[in-house]
Coordinates of C-alpha atoms (C1' of nucleotides) in Angstrom, one line a residue:
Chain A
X43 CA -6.9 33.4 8.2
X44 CA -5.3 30.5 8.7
X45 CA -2.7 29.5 11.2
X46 CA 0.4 27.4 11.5
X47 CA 2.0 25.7 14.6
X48 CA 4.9 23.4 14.8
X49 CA 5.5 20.2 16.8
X50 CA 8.5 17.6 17.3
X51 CA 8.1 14.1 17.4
X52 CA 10.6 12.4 19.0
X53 CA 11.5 8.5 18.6
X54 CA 13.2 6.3 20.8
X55 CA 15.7 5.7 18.3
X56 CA 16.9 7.3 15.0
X57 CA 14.4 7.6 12.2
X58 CA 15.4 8.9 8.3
X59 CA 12.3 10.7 6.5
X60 CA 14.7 10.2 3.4
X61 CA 14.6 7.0 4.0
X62 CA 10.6 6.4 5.2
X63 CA 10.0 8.5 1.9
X64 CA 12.0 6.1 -0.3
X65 CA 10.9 2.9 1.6
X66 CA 8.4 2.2 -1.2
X67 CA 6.1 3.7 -3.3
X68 CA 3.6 5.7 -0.9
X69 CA 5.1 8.5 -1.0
X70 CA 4.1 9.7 -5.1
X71 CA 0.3 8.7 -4.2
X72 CA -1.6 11.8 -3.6
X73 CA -2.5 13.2 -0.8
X74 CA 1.3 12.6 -0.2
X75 CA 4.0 14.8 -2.1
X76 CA 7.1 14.0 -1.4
X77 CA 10.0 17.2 -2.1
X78 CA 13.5 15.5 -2.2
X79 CA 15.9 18.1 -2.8
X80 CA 14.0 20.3 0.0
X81 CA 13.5 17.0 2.2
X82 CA 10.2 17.6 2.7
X83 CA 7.1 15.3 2.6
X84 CA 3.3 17.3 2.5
X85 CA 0.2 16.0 3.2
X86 CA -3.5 17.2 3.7
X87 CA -5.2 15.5 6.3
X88 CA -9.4 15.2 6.7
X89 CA -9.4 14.8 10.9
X90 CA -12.6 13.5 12.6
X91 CA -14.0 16.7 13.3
X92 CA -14.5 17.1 9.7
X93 CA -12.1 19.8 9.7
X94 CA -8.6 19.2 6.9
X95 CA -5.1 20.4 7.4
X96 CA -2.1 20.7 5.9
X97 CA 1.0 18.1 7.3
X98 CA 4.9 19.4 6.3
X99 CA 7.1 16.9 7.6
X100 CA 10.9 18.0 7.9
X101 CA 14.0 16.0 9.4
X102 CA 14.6 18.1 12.4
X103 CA 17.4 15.8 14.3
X104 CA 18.5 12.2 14.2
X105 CA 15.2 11.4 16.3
X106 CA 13.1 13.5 15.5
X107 CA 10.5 14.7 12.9
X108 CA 9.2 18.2 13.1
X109 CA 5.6 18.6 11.9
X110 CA 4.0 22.1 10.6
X111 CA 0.3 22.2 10.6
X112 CA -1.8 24.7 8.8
X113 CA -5.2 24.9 9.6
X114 CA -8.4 27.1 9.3
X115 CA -8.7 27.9 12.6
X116 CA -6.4 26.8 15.9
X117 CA -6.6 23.2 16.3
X118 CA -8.7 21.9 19.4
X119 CA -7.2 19.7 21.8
X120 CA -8.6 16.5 20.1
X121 CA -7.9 17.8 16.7
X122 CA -4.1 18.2 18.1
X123 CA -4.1 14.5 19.7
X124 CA -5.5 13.1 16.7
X125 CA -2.8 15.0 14.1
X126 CA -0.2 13.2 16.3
X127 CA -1.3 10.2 16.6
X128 CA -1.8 9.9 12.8
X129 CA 1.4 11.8 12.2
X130 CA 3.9 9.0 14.8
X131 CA 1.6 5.9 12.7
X132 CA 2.3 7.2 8.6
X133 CA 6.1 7.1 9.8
X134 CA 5.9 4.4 12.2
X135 CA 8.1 6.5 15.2
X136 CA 7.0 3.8 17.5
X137 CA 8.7 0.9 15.8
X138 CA 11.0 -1.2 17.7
X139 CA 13.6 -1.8 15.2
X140 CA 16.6 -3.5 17.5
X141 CA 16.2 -7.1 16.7
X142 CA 15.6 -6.2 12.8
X143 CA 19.0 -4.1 12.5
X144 CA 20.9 -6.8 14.8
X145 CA 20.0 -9.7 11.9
X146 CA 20.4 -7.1 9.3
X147 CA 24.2 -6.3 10.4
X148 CA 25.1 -9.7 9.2
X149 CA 23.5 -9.7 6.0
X150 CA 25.1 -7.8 3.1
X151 CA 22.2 -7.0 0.9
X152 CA 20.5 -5.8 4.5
X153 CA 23.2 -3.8 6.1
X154 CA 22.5 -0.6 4.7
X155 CA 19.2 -1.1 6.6
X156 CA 20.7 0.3 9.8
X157 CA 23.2 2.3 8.4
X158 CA 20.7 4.3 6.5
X159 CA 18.2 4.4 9.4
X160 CA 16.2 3.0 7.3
X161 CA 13.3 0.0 8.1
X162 CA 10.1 1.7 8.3
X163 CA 7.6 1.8 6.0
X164 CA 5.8 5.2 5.2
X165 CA 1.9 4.4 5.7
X166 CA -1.2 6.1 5.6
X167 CA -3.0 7.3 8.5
X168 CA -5.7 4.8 7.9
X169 CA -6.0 1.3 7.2
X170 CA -8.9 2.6 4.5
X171 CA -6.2 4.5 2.7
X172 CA -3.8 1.9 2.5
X173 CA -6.5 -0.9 1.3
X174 CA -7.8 1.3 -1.2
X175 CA -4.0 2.2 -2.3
X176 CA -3.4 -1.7 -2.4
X177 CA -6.5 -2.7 -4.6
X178 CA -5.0 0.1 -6.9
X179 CA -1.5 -1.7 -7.2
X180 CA -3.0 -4.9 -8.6
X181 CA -2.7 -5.7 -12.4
X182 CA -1.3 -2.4 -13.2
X183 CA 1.2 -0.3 -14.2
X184 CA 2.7 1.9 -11.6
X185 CA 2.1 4.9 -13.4
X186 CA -1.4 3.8 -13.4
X187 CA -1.5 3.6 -9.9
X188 CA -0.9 7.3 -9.5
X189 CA -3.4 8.1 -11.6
X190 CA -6.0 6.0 -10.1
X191 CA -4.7 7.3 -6.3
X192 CA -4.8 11.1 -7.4
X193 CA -8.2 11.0 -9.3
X194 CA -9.8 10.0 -6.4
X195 CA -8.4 12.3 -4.4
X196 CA -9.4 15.2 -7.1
X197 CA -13.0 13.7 -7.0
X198 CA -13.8 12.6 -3.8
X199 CA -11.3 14.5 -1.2
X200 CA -11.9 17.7 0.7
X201 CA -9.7 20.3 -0.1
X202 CA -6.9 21.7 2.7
X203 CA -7.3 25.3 4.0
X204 CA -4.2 27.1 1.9
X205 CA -3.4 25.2 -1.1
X206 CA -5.6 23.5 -3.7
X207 CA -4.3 20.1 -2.3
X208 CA -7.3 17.5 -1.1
X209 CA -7.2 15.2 1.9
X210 CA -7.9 11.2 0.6
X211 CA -11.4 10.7 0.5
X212 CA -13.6 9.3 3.6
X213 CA -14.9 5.7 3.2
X214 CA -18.4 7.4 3.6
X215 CA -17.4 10.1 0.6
X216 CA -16.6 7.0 -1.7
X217 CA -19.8 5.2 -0.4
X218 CA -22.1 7.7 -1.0
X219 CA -21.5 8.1 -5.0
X220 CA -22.8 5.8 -7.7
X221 CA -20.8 3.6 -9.3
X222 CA -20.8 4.9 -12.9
X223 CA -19.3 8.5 -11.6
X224 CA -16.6 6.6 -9.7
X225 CA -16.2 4.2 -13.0
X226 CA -16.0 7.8 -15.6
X227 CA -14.2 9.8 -13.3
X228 CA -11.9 8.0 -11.1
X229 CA -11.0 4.9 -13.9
X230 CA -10.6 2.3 -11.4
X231 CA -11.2 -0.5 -13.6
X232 CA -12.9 -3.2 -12.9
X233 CA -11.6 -2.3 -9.0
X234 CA -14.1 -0.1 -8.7
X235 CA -16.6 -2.2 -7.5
X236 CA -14.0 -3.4 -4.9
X237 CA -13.6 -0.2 -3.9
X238 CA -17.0 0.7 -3.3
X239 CA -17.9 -1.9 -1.7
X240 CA -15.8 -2.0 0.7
X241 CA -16.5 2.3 1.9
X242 CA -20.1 1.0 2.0
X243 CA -19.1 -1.5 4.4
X244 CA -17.1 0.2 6.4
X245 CA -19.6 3.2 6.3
X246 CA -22.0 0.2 7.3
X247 CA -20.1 -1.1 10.5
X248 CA -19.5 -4.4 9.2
X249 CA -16.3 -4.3 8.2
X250 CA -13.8 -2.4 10.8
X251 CA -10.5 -2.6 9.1
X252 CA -9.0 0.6 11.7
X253 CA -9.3 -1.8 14.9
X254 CA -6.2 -3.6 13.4
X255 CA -4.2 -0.6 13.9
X256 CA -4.3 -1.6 17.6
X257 CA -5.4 -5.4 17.6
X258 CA -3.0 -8.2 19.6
X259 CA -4.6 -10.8 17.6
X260 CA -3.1 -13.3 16.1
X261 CA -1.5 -12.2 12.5
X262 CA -3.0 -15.0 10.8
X263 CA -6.3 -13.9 12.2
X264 CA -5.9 -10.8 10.0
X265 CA -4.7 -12.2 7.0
X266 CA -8.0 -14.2 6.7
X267 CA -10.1 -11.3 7.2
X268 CA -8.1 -9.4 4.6
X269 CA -8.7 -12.1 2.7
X270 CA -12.6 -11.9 2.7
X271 CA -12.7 -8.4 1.5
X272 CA -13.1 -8.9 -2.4
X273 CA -10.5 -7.3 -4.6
X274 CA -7.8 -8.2 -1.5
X275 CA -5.5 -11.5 -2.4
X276 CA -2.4 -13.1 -0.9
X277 CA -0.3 -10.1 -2.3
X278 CA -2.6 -7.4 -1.1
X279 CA -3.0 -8.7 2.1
X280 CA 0.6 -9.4 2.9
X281 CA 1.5 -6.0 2.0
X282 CA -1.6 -4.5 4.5
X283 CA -0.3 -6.6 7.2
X284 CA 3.8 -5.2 6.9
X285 CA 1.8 -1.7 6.8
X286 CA 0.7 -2.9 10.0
X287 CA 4.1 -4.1 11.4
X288 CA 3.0 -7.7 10.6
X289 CA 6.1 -9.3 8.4
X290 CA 4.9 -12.8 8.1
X291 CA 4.1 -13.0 5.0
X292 CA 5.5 -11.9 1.6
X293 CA 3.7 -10.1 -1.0
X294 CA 4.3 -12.6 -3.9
X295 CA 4.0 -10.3 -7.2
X296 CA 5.9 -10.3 -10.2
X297 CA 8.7 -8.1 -8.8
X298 CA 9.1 -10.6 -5.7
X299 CA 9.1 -13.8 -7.9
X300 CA 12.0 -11.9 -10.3
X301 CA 14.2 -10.9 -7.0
X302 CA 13.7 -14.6 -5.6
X303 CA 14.4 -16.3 -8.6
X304 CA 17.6 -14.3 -9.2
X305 CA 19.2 -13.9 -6.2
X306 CA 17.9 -17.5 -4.5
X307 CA 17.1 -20.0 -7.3
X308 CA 19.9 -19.4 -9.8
X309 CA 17.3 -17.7 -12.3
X310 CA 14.9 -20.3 -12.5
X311 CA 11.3 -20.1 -12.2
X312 CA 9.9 -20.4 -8.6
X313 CA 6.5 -21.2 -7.2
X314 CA 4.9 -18.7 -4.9
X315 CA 5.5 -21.3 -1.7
X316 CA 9.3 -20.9 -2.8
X317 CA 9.0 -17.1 -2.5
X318 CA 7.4 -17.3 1.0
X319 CA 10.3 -19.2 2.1
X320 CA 13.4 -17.3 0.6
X321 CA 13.1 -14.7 3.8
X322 CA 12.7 -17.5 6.2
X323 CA 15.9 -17.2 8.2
X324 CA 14.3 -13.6 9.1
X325 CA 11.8 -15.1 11.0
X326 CA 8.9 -12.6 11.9
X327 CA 10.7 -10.2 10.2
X328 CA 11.0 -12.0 7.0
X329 CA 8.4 -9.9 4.8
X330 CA 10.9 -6.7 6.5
X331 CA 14.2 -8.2 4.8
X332 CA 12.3 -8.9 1.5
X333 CA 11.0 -5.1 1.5
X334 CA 14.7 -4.0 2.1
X335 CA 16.6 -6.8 0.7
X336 CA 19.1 -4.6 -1.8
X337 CA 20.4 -6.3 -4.9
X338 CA 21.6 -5.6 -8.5
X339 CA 18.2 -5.8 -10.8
Chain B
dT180 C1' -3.6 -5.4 -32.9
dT181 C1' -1.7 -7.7 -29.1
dC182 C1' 0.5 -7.9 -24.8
dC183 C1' 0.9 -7.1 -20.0
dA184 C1' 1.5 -4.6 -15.6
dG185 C1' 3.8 -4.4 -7.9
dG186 C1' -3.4 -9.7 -9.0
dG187 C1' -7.9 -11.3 -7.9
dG188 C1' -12.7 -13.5 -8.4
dT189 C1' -15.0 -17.4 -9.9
dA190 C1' -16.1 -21.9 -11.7
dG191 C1' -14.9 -26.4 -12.3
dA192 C1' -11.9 -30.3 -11.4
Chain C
dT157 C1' -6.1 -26.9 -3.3
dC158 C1' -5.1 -26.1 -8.1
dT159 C1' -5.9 -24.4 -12.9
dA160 C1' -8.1 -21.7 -16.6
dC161 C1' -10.3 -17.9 -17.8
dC162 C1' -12.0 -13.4 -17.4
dC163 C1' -11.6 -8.8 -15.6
dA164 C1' -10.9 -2.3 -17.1
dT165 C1' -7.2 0.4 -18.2
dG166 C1' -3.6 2.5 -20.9
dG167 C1' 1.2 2.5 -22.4
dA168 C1' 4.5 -0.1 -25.3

DNA sequence: TTCCAGGGGTAGA
DNA sequence: TCTACCCATGGA
């Protein structure tokens, strides 16, 4: 029989899951299902124990998220710990947001920024999840994106205790399948390779892309190993490091030449080094204002 | 049929 | 460091 409990997480300041759900597209890639008109965002969750739960986030108060979690059985202490931690990461309710709203306040196509409580990016509870999710985004259509991100969830992940909904798969669940079942069933492209080879290093110890969760080094330290991991480029990197609070650098793809072109060069064609610039003023929040930056497409 | 989408790897210069 | 070419996939 499974069991539900609830929990509140609190931030220090005021946090939107509107707004976290619409910051991009994370939110319509399985496991996550995002319910506007009920405001609610579900997820199923594979923990470290090897047991999966069910995650309903609902607004409960300006700053704070409530959390219902179904399980199979009542949640250990370190199951517990861990479904918070992940839970306070995916919406980032440990962002310090201050400085961001202060240069936002003075920027028309950013002021909605703090009106909206709005700033933080929804993000996976594992740097895996979000790689994988990046590789996926490449030299595609969105719609394609979906498809790859739920297949492999259908295939690979574990299912949750109440509803037929899986958990994303483990790096050692994408590792251990051959290549041709991951090329039939998942359609990856010619990503799947990338894919697979990096849950069989990870699975291997010789990648560990989860210690940047809580690194202090350098940003450009990161964006170099990010770079060595094949099917990751300039533009999946830089949109793995703002998952990971990291804004210096801007995910140059066809959508940011477009916005920078229009709104910075008159319409004209710009090179990528223009791009990186545009947000400069921002400082190291720069790849923050693009992600925000509203303007008439 | 051809093009191309929230790019990236590789070879060659 | 830059450029050209190729890469699976599927919708337009």
């Amino acid at each position: 029989m499974a069991e539900t409990i609830r929990i509140l997480l609190r931030t220090r300041s005021s946090v939107s899951l509107h707004a976290l759900a619409h910051s991009h597209g994370w939110s319509r890639l399985a496991p996550f299902d995002w319910n506007g008109d009920a405001g609610l965002l579900h997820r199923t969750e594979h923990l470290r124990s090897d047991s999966v739960i069910e995650l309903c986030f609902k607004q409960a108060d300006k700053d704070a998220i409530e959390v219902h979690i179904t399980s199979e059985t009542a949640l250990s202490d370190p199951d517990g710990d861990e479904v918070q931690a992940r839970a306070r990461w995916m919406l980032c309710l440990d962002a310090d947001l201050d400085e961001f709203y202060e240069l936002c306040r003075s920027d028309p196509h950013l002021a909605h920024v703090p009106a909206e409580q709005s700033g933080r990016i929804l993000r996976s509870p594992t740097v895996f999840e979000d790689a994988v999710k990046c590789i996926c985004t490449t030299n595609t259509t969105w719609s394609q994106t979906m498809g790859m991100v739920r297949r492999l969830v259908e295939v690979l992940g574990k299912p949750g205790p109440i509803s037929a909904q899986r958990a994303f798969p483990t790096p050692q669940a994408v590792a251990t399948v051959d290549d041709d079942m991951l090329q039939r069933q998942v359609r990856l492209g010619y990503r799947t390779s990338y894919v697979h080879e990096l849950a069989r290093r990870i699975t291997a110890g010789e990648v560990d892309l989860e210690a940047m969760q809580r690194s202090s080094q350098p940003t450009s330290e990161h964006y170099a190993q990010l770079l060595r991991i094949k099917g990751i480029g300039p533009y999946a990197a830089a949109s793995l490091l703002a998952l990971l609070g990291r804004y210096d650098y801007i995910g140059v793809d066809t959508w940011a030449r477009k916005l920078v072109s229009k709104e910075f060069y008159d319409g004209e064609p710009v090179s990528d080094k223009q791009v990186q610039s545009a947000f400069d003023s921002f400082g190291r929040w720069r790849a923050l204002a693009y992600w925000f930056y509203r303007w008439d497409d």
